[in-house]
Short mmCIF file of C-alpha atoms in Angstrom, two decimals:
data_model
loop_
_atom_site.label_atom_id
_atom_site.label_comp_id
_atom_site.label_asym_id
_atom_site.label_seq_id
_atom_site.Cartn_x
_atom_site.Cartn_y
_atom_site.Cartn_z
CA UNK I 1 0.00 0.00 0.00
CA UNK I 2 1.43 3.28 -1.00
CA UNK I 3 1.29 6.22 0.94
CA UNK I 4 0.52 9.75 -1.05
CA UNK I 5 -0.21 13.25 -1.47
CA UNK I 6 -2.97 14.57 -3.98
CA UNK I 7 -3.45 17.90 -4.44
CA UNK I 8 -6.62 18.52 -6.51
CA UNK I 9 -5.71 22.14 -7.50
CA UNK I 10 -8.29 24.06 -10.03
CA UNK I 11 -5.51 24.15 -12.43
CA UNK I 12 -3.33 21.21 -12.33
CA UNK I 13 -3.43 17.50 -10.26
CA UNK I 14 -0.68 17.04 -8.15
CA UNK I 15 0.78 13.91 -6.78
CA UNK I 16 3.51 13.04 -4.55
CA UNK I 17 4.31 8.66 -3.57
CA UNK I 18 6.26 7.61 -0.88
CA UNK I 19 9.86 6.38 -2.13
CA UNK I 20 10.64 9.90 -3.16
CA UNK I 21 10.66 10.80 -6.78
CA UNK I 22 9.47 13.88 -9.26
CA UNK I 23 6.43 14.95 -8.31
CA UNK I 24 3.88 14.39 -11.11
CA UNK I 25 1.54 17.09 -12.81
CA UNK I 26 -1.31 16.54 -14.62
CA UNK I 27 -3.22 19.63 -15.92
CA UNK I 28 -6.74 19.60 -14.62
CA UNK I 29 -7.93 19.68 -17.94
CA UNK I 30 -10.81 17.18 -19.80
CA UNK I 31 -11.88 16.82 -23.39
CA UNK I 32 -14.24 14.08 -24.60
CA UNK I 33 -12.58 11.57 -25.84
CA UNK I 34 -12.80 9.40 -29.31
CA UNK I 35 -10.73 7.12 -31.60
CA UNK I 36 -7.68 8.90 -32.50
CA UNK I 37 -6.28 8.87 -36.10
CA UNK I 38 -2.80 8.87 -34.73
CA UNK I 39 0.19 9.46 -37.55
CA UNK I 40 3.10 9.29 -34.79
CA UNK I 41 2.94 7.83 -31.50
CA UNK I 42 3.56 10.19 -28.41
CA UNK I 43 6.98 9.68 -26.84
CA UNK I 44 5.64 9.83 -23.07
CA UNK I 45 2.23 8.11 -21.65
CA UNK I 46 1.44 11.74 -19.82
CA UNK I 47 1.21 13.37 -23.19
CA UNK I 48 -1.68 10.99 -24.62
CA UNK I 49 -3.53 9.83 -21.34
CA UNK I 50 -6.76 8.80 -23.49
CA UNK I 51 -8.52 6.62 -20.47
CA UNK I 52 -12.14 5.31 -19.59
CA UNK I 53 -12.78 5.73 -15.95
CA UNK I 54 -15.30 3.28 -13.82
CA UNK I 55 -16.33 4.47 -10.16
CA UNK I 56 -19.52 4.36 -8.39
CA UNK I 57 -18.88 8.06 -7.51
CA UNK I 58 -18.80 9.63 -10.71
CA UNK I 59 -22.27 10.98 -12.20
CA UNK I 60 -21.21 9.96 -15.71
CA UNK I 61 -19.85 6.28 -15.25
CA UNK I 62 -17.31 4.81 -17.98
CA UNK I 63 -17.02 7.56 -20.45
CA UNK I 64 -13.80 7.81 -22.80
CA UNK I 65 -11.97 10.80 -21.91
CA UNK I 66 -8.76 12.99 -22.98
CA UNK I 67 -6.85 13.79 -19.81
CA UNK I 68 -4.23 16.51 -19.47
CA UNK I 69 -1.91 17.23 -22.27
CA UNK I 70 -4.20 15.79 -24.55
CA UNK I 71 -6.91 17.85 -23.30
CA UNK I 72 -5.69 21.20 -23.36
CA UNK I 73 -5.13 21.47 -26.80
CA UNK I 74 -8.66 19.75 -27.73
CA UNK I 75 -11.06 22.66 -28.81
CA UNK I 76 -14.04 21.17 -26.64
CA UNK I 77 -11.80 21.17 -23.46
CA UNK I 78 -13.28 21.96 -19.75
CA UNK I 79 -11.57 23.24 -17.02
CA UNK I 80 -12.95 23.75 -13.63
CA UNK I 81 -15.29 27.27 -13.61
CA UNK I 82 -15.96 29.60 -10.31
CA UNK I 83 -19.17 27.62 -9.89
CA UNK I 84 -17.72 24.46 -9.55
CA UNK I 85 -16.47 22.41 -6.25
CA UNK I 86 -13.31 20.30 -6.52
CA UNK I 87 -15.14 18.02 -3.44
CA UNK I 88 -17.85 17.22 -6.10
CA UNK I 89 -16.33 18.08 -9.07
CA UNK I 90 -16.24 14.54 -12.36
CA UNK I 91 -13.29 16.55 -14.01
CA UNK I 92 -10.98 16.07 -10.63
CA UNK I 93 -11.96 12.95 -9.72
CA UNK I 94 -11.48 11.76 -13.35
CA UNK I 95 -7.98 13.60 -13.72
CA UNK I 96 -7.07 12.81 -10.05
CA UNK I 97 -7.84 9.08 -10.87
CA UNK I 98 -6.09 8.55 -13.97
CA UNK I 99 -3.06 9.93 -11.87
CA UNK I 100 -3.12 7.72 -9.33
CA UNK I 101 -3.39 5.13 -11.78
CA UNK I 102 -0.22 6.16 -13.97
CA UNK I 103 1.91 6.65 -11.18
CA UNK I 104 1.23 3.19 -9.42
CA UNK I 105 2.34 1.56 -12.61
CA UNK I 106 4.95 4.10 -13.85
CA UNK I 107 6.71 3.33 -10.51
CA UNK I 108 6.03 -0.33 -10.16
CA UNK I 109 3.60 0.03 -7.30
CA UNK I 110 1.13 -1.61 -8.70
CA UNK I 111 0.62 -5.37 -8.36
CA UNK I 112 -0.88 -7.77 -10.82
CA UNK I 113 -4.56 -9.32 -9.32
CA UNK I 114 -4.67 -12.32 -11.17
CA UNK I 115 -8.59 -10.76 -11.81
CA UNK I 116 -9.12 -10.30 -15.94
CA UNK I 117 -5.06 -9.48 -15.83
CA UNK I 118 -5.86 -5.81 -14.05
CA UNK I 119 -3.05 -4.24 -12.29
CA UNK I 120 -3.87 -3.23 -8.98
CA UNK I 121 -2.76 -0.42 -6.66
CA UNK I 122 -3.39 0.34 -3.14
CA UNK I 123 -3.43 3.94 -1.60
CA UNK I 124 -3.64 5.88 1.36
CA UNK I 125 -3.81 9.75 0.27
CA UNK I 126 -3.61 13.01 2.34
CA UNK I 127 -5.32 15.54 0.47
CA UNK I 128 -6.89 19.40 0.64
CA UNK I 129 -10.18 21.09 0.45
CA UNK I 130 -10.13 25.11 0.87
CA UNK I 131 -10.98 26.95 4.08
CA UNK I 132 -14.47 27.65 3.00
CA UNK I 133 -15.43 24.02 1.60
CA UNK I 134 -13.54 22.12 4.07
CA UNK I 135 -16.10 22.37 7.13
CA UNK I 136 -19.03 21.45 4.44
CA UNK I 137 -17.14 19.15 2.22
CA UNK I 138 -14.10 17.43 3.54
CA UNK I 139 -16.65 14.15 4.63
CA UNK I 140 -18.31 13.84 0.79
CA UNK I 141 -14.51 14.56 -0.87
CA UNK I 142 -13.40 11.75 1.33
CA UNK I 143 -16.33 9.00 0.79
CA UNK I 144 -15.51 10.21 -3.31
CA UNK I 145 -12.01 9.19 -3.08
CA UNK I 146 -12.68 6.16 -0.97
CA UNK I 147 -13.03 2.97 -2.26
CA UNK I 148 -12.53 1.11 -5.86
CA UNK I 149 -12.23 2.75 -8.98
CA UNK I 150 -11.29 1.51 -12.63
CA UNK I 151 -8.96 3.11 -15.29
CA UNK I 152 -8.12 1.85 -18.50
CA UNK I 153 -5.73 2.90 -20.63
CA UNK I 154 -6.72 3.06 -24.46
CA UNK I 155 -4.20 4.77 -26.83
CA UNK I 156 -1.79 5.90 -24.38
CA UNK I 157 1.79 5.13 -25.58
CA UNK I 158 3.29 1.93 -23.43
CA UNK I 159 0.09 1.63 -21.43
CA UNK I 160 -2.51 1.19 -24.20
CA UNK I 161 -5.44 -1.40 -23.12
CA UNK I 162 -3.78 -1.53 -19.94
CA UNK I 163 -6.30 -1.68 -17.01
CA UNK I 164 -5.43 -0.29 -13.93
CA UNK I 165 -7.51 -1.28 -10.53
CA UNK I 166 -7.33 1.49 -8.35
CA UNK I 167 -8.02 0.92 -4.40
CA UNK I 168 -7.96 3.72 -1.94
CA UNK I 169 -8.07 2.63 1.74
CA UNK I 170 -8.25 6.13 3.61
CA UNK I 171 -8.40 9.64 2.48
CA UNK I 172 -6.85 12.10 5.48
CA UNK I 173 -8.37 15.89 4.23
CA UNK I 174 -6.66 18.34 5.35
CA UNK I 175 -6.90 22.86 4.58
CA UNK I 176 -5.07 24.18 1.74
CA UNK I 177 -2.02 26.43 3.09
CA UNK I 178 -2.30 24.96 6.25
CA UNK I 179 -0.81 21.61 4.91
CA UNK I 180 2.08 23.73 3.23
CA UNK I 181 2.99 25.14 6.72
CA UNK I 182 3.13 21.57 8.10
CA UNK I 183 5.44 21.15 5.11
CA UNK I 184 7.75 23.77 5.33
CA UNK I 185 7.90 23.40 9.60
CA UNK I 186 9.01 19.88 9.51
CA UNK I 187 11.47 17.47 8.09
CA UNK I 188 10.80 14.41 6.33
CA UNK I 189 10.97 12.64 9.43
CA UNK I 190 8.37 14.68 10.28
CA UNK I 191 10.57 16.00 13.34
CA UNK I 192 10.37 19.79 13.73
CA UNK I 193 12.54 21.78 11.31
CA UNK I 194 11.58 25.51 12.22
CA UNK I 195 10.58 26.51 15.50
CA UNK I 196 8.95 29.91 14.61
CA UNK I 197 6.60 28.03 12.20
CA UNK I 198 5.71 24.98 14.16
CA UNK I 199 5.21 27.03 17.30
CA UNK I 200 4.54 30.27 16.11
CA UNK I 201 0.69 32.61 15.00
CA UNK I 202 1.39 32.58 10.83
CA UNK I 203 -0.69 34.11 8.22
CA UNK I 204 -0.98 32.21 5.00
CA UNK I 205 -2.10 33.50 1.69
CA UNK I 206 -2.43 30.50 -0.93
CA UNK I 207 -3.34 31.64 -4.43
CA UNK I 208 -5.33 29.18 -6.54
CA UNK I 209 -6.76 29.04 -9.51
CA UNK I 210 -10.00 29.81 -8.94
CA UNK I 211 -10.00 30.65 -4.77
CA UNK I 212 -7.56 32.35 -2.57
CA UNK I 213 -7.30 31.00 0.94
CA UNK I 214 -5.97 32.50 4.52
CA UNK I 215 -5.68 29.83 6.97
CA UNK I 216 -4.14 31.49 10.25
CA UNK I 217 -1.54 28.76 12.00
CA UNK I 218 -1.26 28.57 15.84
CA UNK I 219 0.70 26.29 17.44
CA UNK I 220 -0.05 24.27 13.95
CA UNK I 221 -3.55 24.53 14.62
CA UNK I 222 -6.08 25.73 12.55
CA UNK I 223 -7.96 29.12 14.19
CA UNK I 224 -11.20 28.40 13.54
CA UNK I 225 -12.90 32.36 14.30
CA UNK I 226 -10.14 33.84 11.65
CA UNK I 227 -9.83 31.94 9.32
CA UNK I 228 -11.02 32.00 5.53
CA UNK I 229 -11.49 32.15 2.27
CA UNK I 230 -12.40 34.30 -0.93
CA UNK I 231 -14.25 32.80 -3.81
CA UNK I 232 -11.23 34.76 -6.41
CA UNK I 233 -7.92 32.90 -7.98
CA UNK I 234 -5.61 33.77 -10.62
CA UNK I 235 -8.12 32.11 -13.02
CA UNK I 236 -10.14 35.28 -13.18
CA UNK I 237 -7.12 37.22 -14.19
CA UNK I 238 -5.84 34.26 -16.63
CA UNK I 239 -9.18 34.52 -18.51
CA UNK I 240 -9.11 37.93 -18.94
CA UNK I 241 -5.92 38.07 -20.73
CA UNK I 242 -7.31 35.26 -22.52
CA UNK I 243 -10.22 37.34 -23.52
CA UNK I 244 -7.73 40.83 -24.12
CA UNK I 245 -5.39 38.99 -26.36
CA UNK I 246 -7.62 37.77 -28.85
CA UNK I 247 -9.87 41.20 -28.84
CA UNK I 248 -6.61 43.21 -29.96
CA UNK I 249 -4.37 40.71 -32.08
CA UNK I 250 -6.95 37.55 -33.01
CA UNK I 251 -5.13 34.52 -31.27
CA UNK I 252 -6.91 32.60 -28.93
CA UNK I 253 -5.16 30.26 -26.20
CA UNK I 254 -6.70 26.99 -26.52
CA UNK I 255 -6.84 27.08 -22.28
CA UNK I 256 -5.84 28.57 -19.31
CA UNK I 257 -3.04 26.02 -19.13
CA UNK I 258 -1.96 26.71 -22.04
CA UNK I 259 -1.19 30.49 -21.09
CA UNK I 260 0.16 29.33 -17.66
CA UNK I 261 2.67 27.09 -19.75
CA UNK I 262 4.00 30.16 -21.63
CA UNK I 263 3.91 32.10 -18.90
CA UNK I 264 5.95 30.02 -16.63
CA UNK I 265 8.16 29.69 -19.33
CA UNK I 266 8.77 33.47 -19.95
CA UNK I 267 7.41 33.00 -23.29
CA UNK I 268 5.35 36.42 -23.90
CA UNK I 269 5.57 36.00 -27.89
CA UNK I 270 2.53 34.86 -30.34
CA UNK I 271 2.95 34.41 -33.91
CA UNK I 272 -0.25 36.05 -35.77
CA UNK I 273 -1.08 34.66 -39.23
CA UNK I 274 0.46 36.70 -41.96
CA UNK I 275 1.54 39.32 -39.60
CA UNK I 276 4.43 37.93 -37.36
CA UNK I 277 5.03 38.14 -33.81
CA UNK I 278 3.48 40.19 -31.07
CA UNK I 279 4.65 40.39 -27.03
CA UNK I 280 2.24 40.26 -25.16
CA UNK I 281 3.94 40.70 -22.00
CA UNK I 282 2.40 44.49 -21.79
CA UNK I 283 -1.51 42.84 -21.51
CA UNK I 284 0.07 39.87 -18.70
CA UNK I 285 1.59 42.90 -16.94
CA UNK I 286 -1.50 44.85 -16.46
CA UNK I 287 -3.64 41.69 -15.47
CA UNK I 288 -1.44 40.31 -13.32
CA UNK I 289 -0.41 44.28 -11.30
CA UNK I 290 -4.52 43.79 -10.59
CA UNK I 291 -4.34 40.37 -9.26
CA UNK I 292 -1.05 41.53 -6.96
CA UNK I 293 -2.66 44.87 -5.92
CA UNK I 294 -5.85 43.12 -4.96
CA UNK I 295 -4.11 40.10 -3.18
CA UNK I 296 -2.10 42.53 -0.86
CA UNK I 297 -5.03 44.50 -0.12
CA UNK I 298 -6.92 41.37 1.40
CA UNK I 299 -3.54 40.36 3.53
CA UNK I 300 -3.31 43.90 4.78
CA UNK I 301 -7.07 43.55 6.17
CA UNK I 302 -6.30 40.12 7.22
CA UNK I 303 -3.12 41.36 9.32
CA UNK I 304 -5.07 44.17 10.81
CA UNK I 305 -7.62 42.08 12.27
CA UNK I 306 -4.89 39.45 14.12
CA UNK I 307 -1.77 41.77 14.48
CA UNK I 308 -0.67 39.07 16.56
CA UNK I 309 0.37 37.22 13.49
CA UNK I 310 4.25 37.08 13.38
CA UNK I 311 4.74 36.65 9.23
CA UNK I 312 2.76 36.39 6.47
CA UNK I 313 3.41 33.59 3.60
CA UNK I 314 2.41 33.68 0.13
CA UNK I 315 1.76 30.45 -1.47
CA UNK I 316 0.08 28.40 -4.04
CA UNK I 317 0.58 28.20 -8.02
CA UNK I 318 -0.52 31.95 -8.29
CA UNK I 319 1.96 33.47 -5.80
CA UNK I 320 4.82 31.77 -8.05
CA UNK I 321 3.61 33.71 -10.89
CA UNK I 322 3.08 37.02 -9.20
CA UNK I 323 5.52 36.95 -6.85
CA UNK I 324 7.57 40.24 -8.65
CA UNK I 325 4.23 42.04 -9.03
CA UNK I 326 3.27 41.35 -5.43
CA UNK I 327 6.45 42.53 -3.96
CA UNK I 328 6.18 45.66 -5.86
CA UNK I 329 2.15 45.80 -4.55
CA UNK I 330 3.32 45.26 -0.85
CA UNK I 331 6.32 48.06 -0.67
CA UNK I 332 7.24 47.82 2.55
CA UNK I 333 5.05 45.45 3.96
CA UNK I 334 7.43 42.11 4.28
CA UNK I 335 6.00 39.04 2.79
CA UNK I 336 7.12 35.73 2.68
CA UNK I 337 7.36 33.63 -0.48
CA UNK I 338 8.83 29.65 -0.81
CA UNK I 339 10.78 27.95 -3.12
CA UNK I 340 8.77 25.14 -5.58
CA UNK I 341 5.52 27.31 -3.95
CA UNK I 342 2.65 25.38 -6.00
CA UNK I 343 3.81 21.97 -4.47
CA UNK I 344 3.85 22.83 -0.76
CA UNK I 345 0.50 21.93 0.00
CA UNK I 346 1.01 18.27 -1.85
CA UNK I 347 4.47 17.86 0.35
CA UNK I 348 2.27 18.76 3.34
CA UNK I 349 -0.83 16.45 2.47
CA UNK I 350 1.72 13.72 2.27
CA UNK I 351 3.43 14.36 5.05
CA UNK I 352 0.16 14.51 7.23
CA UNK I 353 -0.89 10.87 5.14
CA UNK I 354 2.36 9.67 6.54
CA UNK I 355 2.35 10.98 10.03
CA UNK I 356 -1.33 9.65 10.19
CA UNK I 357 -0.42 6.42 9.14
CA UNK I 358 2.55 6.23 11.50
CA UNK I 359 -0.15 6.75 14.22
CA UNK I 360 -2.07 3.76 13.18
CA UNK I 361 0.35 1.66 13.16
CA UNK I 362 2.00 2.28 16.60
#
């Protein structure tokens, strides 16, 4: 039975196994699937993950879908909306599934069961909800993710017709940033690394996708009274350029993924049809000052009501990609940013899986 960390974000899944190894990414990103007229096979499974899915808990049971890579550049792509609740949400559990799946035979995990020749992998998984959906949610997220779910692989390059019997034993749901804390306060003996975090009052800011959450850390406790949530991620802002780049020079980002990839890669140019290149660095600029100036506005209310609080960390996928605009937001209010910031909360679910587990045992 493997121990992980799953981190559901809006935006990308994110898994972590015990044994150590790359974390894996899968962008949170579905397209319906159908029989591929393929001319040259992909060089990686992650880049084709063309799958049908089985589990009582989804609402549309054994459909053929294009996960990840494949999705995003797929024209009838979803990816998760304000509306929608990563507890409930198909698309995760689909995506998060098909993960789980990959990894437990990409790193031998999985066993074989001697039932129809399925491969079979066994999980326990710490894992996230936000502030604001945790109290509501974190007991329906966990009876979703509990239990035995199916995924085959169809044209996926060294896995195709592959099926892959997932089993997950326990489910340990914990609050986004507050996991990341636990993360960055301990070691991976789970023995206490910094004292100022593990006993100290901490203010958290972790920018998602689509929310933005401010877990306040006592003592590694969660305050219940002040802490929360706001229903506003980087999405909002991603969208927009979306929507401002294709008003003024006609090219349209297949998805929000697709952006974040060029924008994590520094890559600002666009080719236009007949017309060359264009930077469009100016329009991410503009967006993203917004998103910063807004963000430091809702820590500087945050710190006001608990000036008790002895730092203030920034987190999450979206404070990697505004961290320059937010330090130029905050001027001399100090904030604190990590290294490898979108994968502290997966480290942290994992550790808390682990340390659980360790509990159990003894």
């Amino acid at each position: 039975m493997k121990v992980a960390g799953l981190d559901l974000g809006n935006d990308s899944i994110k898994l972590v196994l015990d044994g150590g190894g790359e974390p894996l990414l899968v962008p949170n990103v579905v397209a319906p699937g159908f029989e591929r007229h393929i001319l040259q096979e992909e060089d990686q499974p992650l880049k084709a993950l063309d799958v049908i899915v089985h589990s009582p808990k989804l609402a549309k049971n054994g459909e053929r879908s294009f996960v990840g890579l494949l999705a995003m550049e797929n024209e009838d792509n979803t990816e998760l909306e304000d509306m929608d609740n990563k507890a409930l949400s198909d698309q995760s559990l689909i995506v998060a599934l098909t993960a789980l799946a990959y990894a437990g035979v990409a790193t031998g995990s999985a066993s074989q069961s001697g039932y129809q020749g399925y491969d079979e992998v066994e999980y326990v998984l710490g894992t996230g909800l936000p502030v604001r959906a945790f109290s509501r949610y974190n007991r329906s997220f966990e009876e979703r993710l509990v239990g035995e779910h199916e995924v085959t692989f169809l044209t996926t390059p060294r896995l195709r017709n592959r099926k892959v019997k997932v089993i997950v034993r326990r489910a340990i749901v914990s609050i986004e940033g507050a996991a990341a804390v636990f993360h960055m306060a301990t070691h991976d003996s789970l023995q206490i690394r910094d004292e100022e975090l593990y006993h100290g009052t901490i203010g958290v800011c972790e920018i998602g996708a689509l929310t933005t959450d401010f877990p306040l850390i006592k003592r590694m406790n969660i305050d219940n009274q002040f802490s929360t949530g706001e229903q506003i991620g980087l999405a909002h802002y991603m969208d927009m350029i979306i929507r401002e780049v294709e008003d003024q020079y006609g090219y349209r980002f297949p998805s929000r993924s697709k952006l974040a990839q060029r924008i994590k890669a520094r890559e600002f140019t666009i080719r236009r049809m007949g017309e060359g290149q264009t930077d469009i660095k100016p329009i991410v600029d503009m967006y993203f000052t917004r998103a910063a100036n807004r963000m430091v506005e809702l820590i500087k209310k945050r710190w006001k009501k608990v000036p008790d609080i002895q730092c203030f960390y920034v987190i999450g996928g979206g404070a990697a990609a505004l961290k320059p605009y937010l330090q130029a937001a905050a001027g001399s209010l100090k904030l604190r940013f990590a290294d490898e910031s979108e994968l502290l909360n997966v480290y942290g679910y994992y550790k808390l899986a682990k340390s659980k587990t360790a509990v159990q045992k003894a």
